[in-house]
PDB file of C-alpha atoms in Angstrom:
ATOM      1  CA  MET A   1       0.039  -0.084  -0.071  1.00 94.00           C
ATOM      2  CA  GLN A   2       1.551   3.603  -0.805  1.00 97.00           C
ATOM      3  CA  ILE A   3       1.261   6.492   1.474  1.00 98.00           C
ATOM      4  CA  GLY A   4       1.598   9.289  -0.434  1.00 98.00           C
ATOM      5  CA  ILE A   5       3.079  12.243   1.739  1.00 98.00           C
ATOM      6  CA  LEU A   6       2.494  15.711   1.510  1.00 98.00           C
ATOM      7  CA  MET A   7       5.479  17.702   2.966  1.00 98.00           C
ATOM      8  CA  CYS A   8       4.626  21.204   4.240  1.00 98.00           C
ATOM      9  CA  GLY A   9       7.877  21.806   5.361  1.00 94.00           C
ATOM     10  CA  HIS A  10      11.386  20.689   6.114  1.00 93.00           C
ATOM     11  CA  VAL A  11      13.707  20.038   8.767  1.00 86.00           C
ATOM     12  CA  PRO A  12      16.656  22.515  10.186  1.00 81.00           C
ATOM     13  CA  GLU A  13      19.774  22.002   7.674  1.00 80.00           C
ATOM     14  CA  ASP A  14      21.945  20.496   9.858  1.00 76.00           C
ATOM     15  CA  TYR A  15      19.320  17.655  10.605  1.00 80.00           C
ATOM     16  CA  ARG A  16      18.620  17.006   7.201  1.00 79.00           C
ATOM     17  CA  GLN A  17      22.489  16.540   6.132  1.00 75.00           C
ATOM     18  CA  GLU A  18      22.442  13.629   8.876  1.00 76.00           C
ATOM     19  CA  ARG A  19      19.049  12.050   9.049  1.00 80.00           C
ATOM     20  CA  GLY A  20      16.975  13.374   5.924  1.00 87.00           C
ATOM     21  CA  ASP A  21      13.806  15.772   5.865  1.00 93.00           C
ATOM     22  CA  LEU A  22      10.634  15.617   7.475  1.00 92.00           C
ATOM     23  CA  ASP A  23       9.233  13.200   5.309  1.00 96.00           C
ATOM     24  CA  GLN A  24      11.869  10.214   6.913  1.00 95.00           C
ATOM     25  CA  LEU A  25      10.704  11.163  10.488  1.00 94.00           C
ATOM     26  CA  PHE A  26       7.276   9.706   9.291  1.00 97.00           C
ATOM     27  CA  VAL A  27       8.574   6.640   7.348  1.00 97.00           C
ATOM     28  CA  ALA A  28      10.447   5.768  10.602  1.00 95.00           C
ATOM     29  CA  LEU A  29       7.235   6.143  12.659  1.00 96.00           C
ATOM     30  CA  LEU A  30       5.490   3.918  10.259  1.00 97.00           C
ATOM     31  CA  GLN A  31       7.645   1.504   9.301  1.00 95.00           C
ATOM     32  CA  GLY A  32       7.435  -1.984   9.310  1.00 95.00           C
ATOM     33  CA  ARG A  33       3.215  -1.762   9.162  1.00 95.00           C
ATOM     34  CA  GLY A  34       3.077  -3.280   5.387  1.00 95.00           C
ATOM     35  CA  PHE A  35       3.375   0.546   3.633  1.00 97.00           C
ATOM     36  CA  THR A  36       5.542   1.891   0.943  1.00 97.00           C
ATOM     37  CA  PHE A  37       6.195   5.843   0.520  1.00 98.00           C
ATOM     38  CA  ARG A  38       5.981   8.438  -2.098  1.00 98.00           C
ATOM     39  CA  THR A  39       6.667  12.070  -1.234  1.00 98.00           C
ATOM     40  CA  TRP A  40       5.546  15.279  -2.959  1.00 98.00           C
ATOM     41  CA  SER A  41       6.938  18.471  -1.532  1.00 98.00           C
ATOM     42  CA  VAL A  42       3.939  20.892  -1.508  1.00 98.00           C
ATOM     43  CA  VAL A  43       5.672  23.326   0.201  1.00 98.00           C
ATOM     44  CA  ASP A  44       7.633  23.616  -2.896  1.00 98.00           C
ATOM     45  CA  MET A  45       4.564  23.850  -5.336  1.00 98.00           C
ATOM     46  CA  ASP A  46       5.481  20.026  -6.098  1.00 98.00           C
ATOM     47  CA  PHE A  47       1.677  18.224  -5.792  1.00 98.00           C
ATOM     48  CA  PRO A  48       0.257  15.139  -7.013  1.00 98.00           C
ATOM     49  CA  SER A  49      -2.136  14.931  -9.852  1.00 98.00           C
ATOM     50  CA  GLY A  50      -4.674  14.005  -8.094  1.00 97.00           C
ATOM     51  CA  ALA A  51      -6.132  11.640  -5.082  1.00 97.00           C
ATOM     52  CA  ASP A  52      -5.756   8.474  -7.005  1.00 96.00           C
ATOM     53  CA  ASP A  53      -2.191   8.980  -6.793  1.00 98.00           C
ATOM     54  CA  ALA A  54      -1.504   7.295  -3.543  1.00 98.00           C
ATOM     55  CA  ASP A  55      -3.322   4.407  -1.570  1.00 97.00           C
ATOM     56  CA  GLY A  56      -3.761   6.579   1.197  1.00 97.00           C
ATOM     57  CA  TRP A  57      -2.510  10.044   2.111  1.00 98.00           C
ATOM     58  CA  LEU A  58      -0.448  11.951   5.145  1.00 98.00           C
ATOM     59  CA  ILE A  59       0.258  15.344   5.528  1.00 98.00           C
ATOM     60  CA  THR A  60       3.207  16.690   7.703  1.00 98.00           C
ATOM     61  CA  GLY A  61       3.864  19.449  10.363  1.00 96.00           C
ATOM     62  CA  SER A  62       4.844  22.733   8.921  1.00 95.00           C
ATOM     63  CA  LYS A  63       7.039  26.037  10.355  1.00 92.00           C
ATOM     64  CA  HIS A  64       4.427  27.974   8.337  1.00 95.00           C
ATOM     65  CA  GLY A  65       0.561  28.939   9.372  1.00 95.00           C
ATOM     66  CA  VAL A  66      -2.568  27.342   7.463  1.00 97.00           C
ATOM     67  CA  TYR A  67      -3.820  31.125   7.089  1.00 96.00           C
ATOM     68  CA  ASP A  68      -0.529  32.492   5.812  1.00 95.00           C
ATOM     69  CA  ASP A  69      -0.778  33.793   1.903  1.00 95.00           C
ATOM     70  CA  LEU A  70       1.460  31.184   0.516  1.00 98.00           C
ATOM     71  CA  PRO A  71       0.803  30.025  -3.024  1.00 98.00           C
ATOM     72  CA  PHE A  72       0.693  26.285  -1.674  1.00 98.00           C
ATOM     73  CA  ILE A  73      -1.779  26.562   0.629  1.00 98.00           C
ATOM     74  CA  ALA A  74      -5.023  26.823  -1.908  1.00 98.00           C
ATOM     75  CA  PRO A  75      -4.076  23.899  -3.626  1.00 98.00           C
ATOM     76  CA  LEU A  76      -2.970  22.155  -0.461  1.00 98.00           C
ATOM     77  CA  GLU A  77      -6.656  23.169   0.519  1.00 98.00           C
ATOM     78  CA  GLU A  78      -8.673  21.697  -2.493  1.00 98.00           C
ATOM     79  CA  LEU A  79      -6.491  18.469  -2.644  1.00 98.00           C
ATOM     80  CA  VAL A  80      -7.415  17.586   0.934  1.00 98.00           C
ATOM     81  CA  ARG A  81     -11.095  18.415  -0.155  1.00 98.00           C
ATOM     82  CA  ASP A  82     -10.991  16.049  -3.009  1.00 98.00           C
ATOM     83  CA  ILE A  83      -9.081  13.089  -0.778  1.00 98.00           C
ATOM     84  CA  HIS A  84     -11.700  13.552   1.890  1.00 96.00           C
ATOM     85  CA  ALA A  85     -14.512  13.424  -1.311  1.00 96.00           C
ATOM     86  CA  ALA A  86     -13.010  10.565  -2.534  1.00 96.00           C
ATOM     87  CA  ARG A  87     -12.674   8.486   0.624  1.00 95.00           C
ATOM     88  CA  ARG A  88      -9.101   8.119   0.427  1.00 97.00           C
ATOM     89  CA  PRO A  89      -7.463   7.543   3.787  1.00 97.00           C
ATOM     90  CA  LEU A  90      -5.992  10.623   4.917  1.00 98.00           C
ATOM     91  CA  VAL A  91      -3.756  11.866   8.210  1.00 98.00           C
ATOM     92  CA  GLY A  92      -2.866  15.014   9.103  1.00 98.00           C
ATOM     93  CA  ILE A  93      -0.426  16.010  11.644  1.00 98.00           C
ATOM     94  CA  CYS A  94      -0.046  19.438  13.512  1.00 97.00           C
ATOM     95  CA  PHE A  95       0.001  21.754  10.268  1.00 97.00           C
ATOM     96  CA  GLY A  96      -1.646  18.898   8.682  1.00 98.00           C
ATOM     97  CA  HIS A  97      -4.364  18.567  11.551  1.00 98.00           C
ATOM     98  CA  GLN A  98      -4.788  22.243  10.717  1.00 98.00           C
ATOM     99  CA  ILE A  99      -5.081  22.553   7.244  1.00 98.00           C
ATOM    100  CA  ILE A 100      -7.697  19.588   6.983  1.00 98.00           C
ATOM    101  CA  ALA A 101      -9.692  21.592   9.302  1.00 98.00           C
ATOM    102  CA  GLN A 102      -9.616  24.770   7.453  1.00 98.00           C
ATOM    103  CA  ALA A 103     -10.322  23.359   4.213  1.00 98.00           C
ATOM    104  CA  LEU A 104     -13.154  21.513   5.428  1.00 98.00           C
ATOM    105  CA  GLY A 105     -14.947  24.282   6.792  1.00 97.00           C
ATOM    106  CA  GLY A 106     -12.965  24.888  10.135  1.00 97.00           C
ATOM    107  CA  ARG A 107     -10.906  27.888  11.735  1.00 97.00           C
ATOM    108  CA  VAL A 108      -7.350  27.806  12.748  1.00 96.00           C
ATOM    109  CA  GLU A 109      -5.906  30.649  15.279  1.00 94.00           C
ATOM    110  CA  LYS A 110      -2.789  31.319  17.601  1.00 91.00           C
ATOM    111  CA  PHE A 111      -3.345  30.232  20.727  1.00 87.00           C
ATOM    112  CA  GLN A 112      -3.842  33.039  23.271  1.00 81.00           C
ATOM    113  CA  GLY A 113      -2.341  31.024  25.808  1.00 79.00           C
ATOM    114  CA  GLY A 114       1.000  31.076  23.581  1.00 82.00           C
ATOM    115  CA  TRP A 115       3.460  27.979  22.519  1.00 88.00           C
ATOM    116  CA  ASN A 116       2.705  24.203  23.615  1.00 87.00           C
ATOM    117  CA  ILE A 117       6.184  22.557  22.894  1.00 87.00           C
ATOM    118  CA  GLY A 118       7.387  18.890  24.117  1.00 89.00           C
ATOM    119  CA  LEU A 119       5.961  16.477  26.519  1.00 92.00           C
ATOM    120  CA  GLN A 120       2.165  17.135  26.458  1.00 93.00           C
ATOM    121  CA  HIS A 121      -0.554  14.812  28.288  1.00 94.00           C
ATOM    122  CA  TYR A 122      -3.805  14.365  26.673  1.00 95.00           C
ATOM    123  CA  GLU A 123      -7.094  12.609  27.164  1.00 93.00           C
ATOM    124  CA  LEU A 124      -7.943   9.923  24.864  1.00 89.00           C
ATOM    125  CA  ASP A 125     -11.002   8.365  25.065  1.00 82.00           C
ATOM    126  CA  GLY A 126     -10.988   8.733  28.479  1.00 84.00           C
ATOM    127  CA  LYS A 127      -7.152   7.646  28.623  1.00 91.00           C
ATOM    128  CA  PRO A 128      -4.179   9.774  29.477  1.00 95.00           C
ATOM    129  CA  VAL A 129      -1.981   9.749  26.358  1.00 95.00           C
ATOM    130  CA  THR A 130       1.670  11.228  26.117  1.00 94.00           C
ATOM    131  CA  LEU A 131       3.335  12.747  23.037  1.00 95.00           C
ATOM    132  CA  ASN A 132       5.661  15.783  21.943  1.00 94.00           C
ATOM    133  CA  ALA A 133       3.959  18.750  20.195  1.00 92.00           C
ATOM    134  CA  TRP A 134       5.445  21.657  19.053  1.00 89.00           C
ATOM    135  CA  HIS A 135       2.678  24.342  18.263  1.00 91.00           C
ATOM    136  CA  GLN A 136       1.149  27.847  18.768  1.00 89.00           C
ATOM    137  CA  ASP A 137      -1.719  27.709  16.235  1.00 93.00           C
ATOM    138  CA  GLN A 138      -4.361  24.986  16.816  1.00 94.00           C
ATOM    139  CA  ILE A 139      -8.094  24.714  15.382  1.00 97.00           C
ATOM    140  CA  ILE A 140     -10.608  26.872  17.338  1.00 95.00           C
ATOM    141  CA  GLU A 141     -13.489  26.078  15.436  1.00 96.00           C
ATOM    142  CA  LEU A 142     -14.227  22.442  13.957  1.00 97.00           C
ATOM    143  CA  PRO A 143     -15.743  22.273  10.691  1.00 96.00           C
ATOM    144  CA  ASN A 144     -19.249  20.369  10.781  1.00 94.00           C
ATOM    145  CA  GLY A 145     -19.175  16.354  11.046  1.00 92.00           C
ATOM    146  CA  ALA A 146     -15.948  16.544  13.381  1.00 97.00           C
ATOM    147  CA  GLU A 147     -15.323  14.176  16.018  1.00 96.00           C
ATOM    148  CA  VAL A 148     -12.746  14.759  19.076  1.00 96.00           C
ATOM    149  CA  LEU A 149     -10.761  11.887  20.233  1.00 95.00           C
ATOM    150  CA  GLY A 150      -8.654  13.657  22.181  1.00 94.00           C
ATOM    151  CA  SER A 151      -7.717  17.247  24.471  1.00 93.00           C
ATOM    152  CA  ASN A 152      -6.252  18.805  27.172  1.00 92.00           C
ATOM    153  CA  GLU A 153      -6.627  21.991  29.208  1.00 90.00           C
ATOM    154  CA  SER A 154      -4.432  24.001  26.753  1.00 90.00           C
ATOM    155  CA  CYS A 155      -5.580  22.123  23.226  1.00 93.00           C
ATOM    156  CA  ARG A 156      -9.578  21.544  23.240  1.00 94.00           C
ATOM    157  CA  TYR A 157      -9.235  20.283  19.923  1.00 96.00           C
ATOM    158  CA  ALA A 158      -6.095  17.364  19.813  1.00 96.00           C
ATOM    159  CA  MET A 159      -7.350  14.870  18.259  1.00 97.00           C
ATOM    160  CA  VAL A 160     -10.251  14.728  15.400  1.00 97.00           C
ATOM    161  CA  ARG A 161     -11.948  12.414  13.116  1.00 97.00           C
ATOM    162  CA  TYR A 162     -13.708  12.768  10.179  1.00 96.00           C
ATOM    163  CA  GLY A 163     -15.627   9.437   9.606  1.00 92.00           C
ATOM    164  CA  PRO A 164     -13.533   6.234   9.214  1.00 93.00           C
ATOM    165  CA  GLU A 165     -10.846   7.306   6.568  1.00 96.00           C
ATOM    166  CA  THR A 166      -9.721  10.587   8.096  1.00 97.00           C
ATOM    167  CA  LEU A 167      -8.135  11.462  11.068  1.00 97.00           C
ATOM    168  CA  SER A 168      -5.937  14.553  12.496  1.00 98.00           C
ATOM    169  CA  VAL A 169      -3.339  15.174  15.504  1.00 97.00           C
ATOM    170  CA  GLN A 170      -2.136  18.225  16.616  1.00 96.00           C
ATOM    171  CA  ALA A 171       0.731  16.793  18.729  1.00 96.00           C
ATOM    172  CA  HIS A 172       3.720  15.156  16.897  1.00 95.00           C
ATOM    173  CA  PRO A 173       4.437  11.768  17.339  1.00 96.00           C
ATOM    174  CA  GLU A 174       7.129  11.314  14.584  1.00 95.00           C
ATOM    175  CA  PHE A 175       9.536  13.680  16.929  1.00 91.00           C
ATOM    176  CA  ASP A 176      11.634  11.237  18.794  1.00 89.00           C
ATOM    177  CA  SER A 177      14.000  12.852  21.335  1.00 87.00           C
ATOM    178  CA  ALA A 178      16.510  13.518  18.834  1.00 85.00           C
ATOM    179  CA  TYR A 179      14.549  15.440  16.616  1.00 87.00           C
ATOM    180  CA  LEU A 180      13.097  17.716  18.908  1.00 87.00           C
ATOM    181  CA  GLY A 181      16.240  18.453  20.715  1.00 87.00           C
ATOM    182  CA  THR A 182      17.531  19.612  17.390  1.00 85.00           C
ATOM    183  CA  LEU A 183      14.324  21.561  17.148  1.00 84.00           C
ATOM    184  CA  ILE A 184      14.804  23.217  20.638  1.00 86.00           C
ATOM    185  CA  GLU A 185      17.939  24.366  19.415  1.00 84.00           C
ATOM    186  CA  ALA A 186      17.370  25.531  15.946  1.00 80.00           C
ATOM    187  CA  ARG A 187      14.090  27.615  16.946  1.00 80.00           C
ATOM    188  CA  ALA A 188      15.322  28.844  20.226  1.00 74.00           C
ATOM    189  CA  GLY A 189      14.634  32.281  19.111  1.00 78.00           C
ATOM    190  CA  GLN A 190      11.089  31.776  18.436  1.00 81.00           C
ATOM    191  CA  VAL A 191       9.816  29.724  21.612  1.00 81.00           C
ATOM    192  CA  PRO A 192      10.015  32.030  25.458  1.00 84.00           C
ATOM    193  CA  GLU A 193      13.271  30.387  27.353  1.00 88.00           C
ATOM    194  CA  ASP A 194      10.939  28.717  30.073  1.00 87.00           C
ATOM    195  CA  LYS A 195       9.158  26.619  27.482  1.00 88.00           C
ATOM    196  CA  ARG A 196      12.281  25.365  26.083  1.00 87.00           C
ATOM    197  CA  ALA A 197      13.926  24.586  29.275  1.00 89.00           C
ATOM    198  CA  GLU A 198      10.674  22.477  30.367  1.00 88.00           C
ATOM    199  CA  ALA A 199      11.005  20.731  27.079  1.00 88.00           C
ATOM    200  CA  THR A 200      14.975  20.240  27.234  1.00 89.00           C
ATOM    201  CA  ALA A 201      14.021  18.828  31.014  1.00 89.00           C
ATOM    202  CA  ASN A 202      11.293  16.168  29.434  1.00 89.00           C
ATOM    203  CA  LEU A 203      13.010  15.460  26.384  1.00 86.00           C
ATOM    204  CA  HIS A 204      13.735  11.685  27.223  1.00 90.00           C
ATOM    205  CA  ALA A 205      10.562  11.022  29.156  1.00 91.00           C
ATOM    206  CA  PRO A 206       9.036   8.266  27.454  1.00 93.00           C
ATOM    207  CA  THR A 207       5.806   9.173  25.162  1.00 95.00           C
ATOM    208  CA  ASP A 208       2.559   6.789  23.249  1.00 95.00           C
ATOM    209  CA  ARG A 209       4.180   7.381  19.837  1.00 95.00           C
ATOM    210  CA  GLU A 210       3.946   3.772  19.059  1.00 95.00           C
ATOM    211  CA  MET A 211       0.249   3.858  20.057  1.00 95.00           C
ATOM    212  CA  LEU A 212      -0.074   6.787  17.647  1.00 96.00           C
ATOM    213  CA  ALA A 213       1.527   5.452  14.847  1.00 96.00           C
ATOM    214  CA  GLU A 214      -0.662   2.403  15.318  1.00 96.00           C
ATOM    215  CA  MET A 215      -3.809   4.558  15.543  1.00 95.00           C
ATOM    216  CA  LEU A 216      -2.455   6.533  11.839  1.00 97.00           C
ATOM    217  CA  ALA A 217      -1.757   2.943  10.726  1.00 97.00           C
ATOM    218  CA  ASP A 218      -5.228   1.986  10.916  1.00 96.00           C
ATOM    219  CA  THR A 219      -6.550   4.785   9.094  1.00 97.00           C
ATOM    220  CA  LEU A 220      -4.177   4.387   6.121  1.00 97.00           C
ATOM    221  CA  ARG A 221      -5.558   1.159   6.062  1.00 95.00           C
ATOM    222  CA  GLN A 222      -9.145   1.864   5.042  1.00 88.00           C
ATOM    223  CA  LYS A 223     -10.124   1.001   1.646  1.00 70.00           C
ATOM    224  CA  ALA A 224     -11.961   3.487  -0.330  1.00 59.00           C
ATOM    225  CA  PRO A 225     -14.858   2.787  -1.781  1.00 59.00           C
ATOM    226  CA  VAL A 226     -14.952   1.416  -5.384  1.00 48.00           C
TER     227      VAL A 226
END
C-alpha cells in the first residue's frame, strides 16, 4: 500500500544532512506496517495530479501557518477536499491537522495561551496519552461532522476524526528525542526560554508515539469505496 506524503516544510539543514527531511520522520514512525511511501514537497509547489495518485495520504507539519498567504495553501486545501470527497485514507499532523480542518470549513488561529512544546499530556477516549508537541496555532472552530477524540486544557481539539478514513492530530508522534532536541536548539529565537527549558528537561521522557503510530496506520489501511 503506497502512502503519499504531502510535505509542508523542511527540517533544519544540519539535521536534514544527517538523517533526511521531514518525510523521513514519518517513514521511520510507520515502518514495518506494510506501507511504501512517495513524497510530494507541496511547500515547494510539487503536487500530485490528484487524490488517486496514492492509496492513502499523510500531511506533515510545517513552520508556516495555514492562514498564511503562501502559494501552496490554496491548492493543498483543494487536494484535501478532493481526498476527503473520494474517501481516500488521510491523516494530518500539526499543520496537517489544521489544514484539514480549515479546508473542510473550520478555523485556525494562534492560541492566546502561547506555545505548547515538548511533552504534553492528553486525554484520548478517557485514557491518558503522552506525546511531544510543537505549536502555537491550533483549531478553534471545527468543521461540521468532526468528532473530537482527544484534548487537554491548552488544546481543546487535539485529535479529530472525520469519519473512518480521516484522522488528524495536533501533537507530533513522529518527533523522537533526537529531533525534538534539534528543534529546541534551532528555534531558540521563536519560543520563550521557560518553555524550551521545560521541554529540554523532559526530552527523554517516554511517550505513546507507538500507540499513535498504530492509530495512524489503522486509518491509512481503510479501503476507499470502489
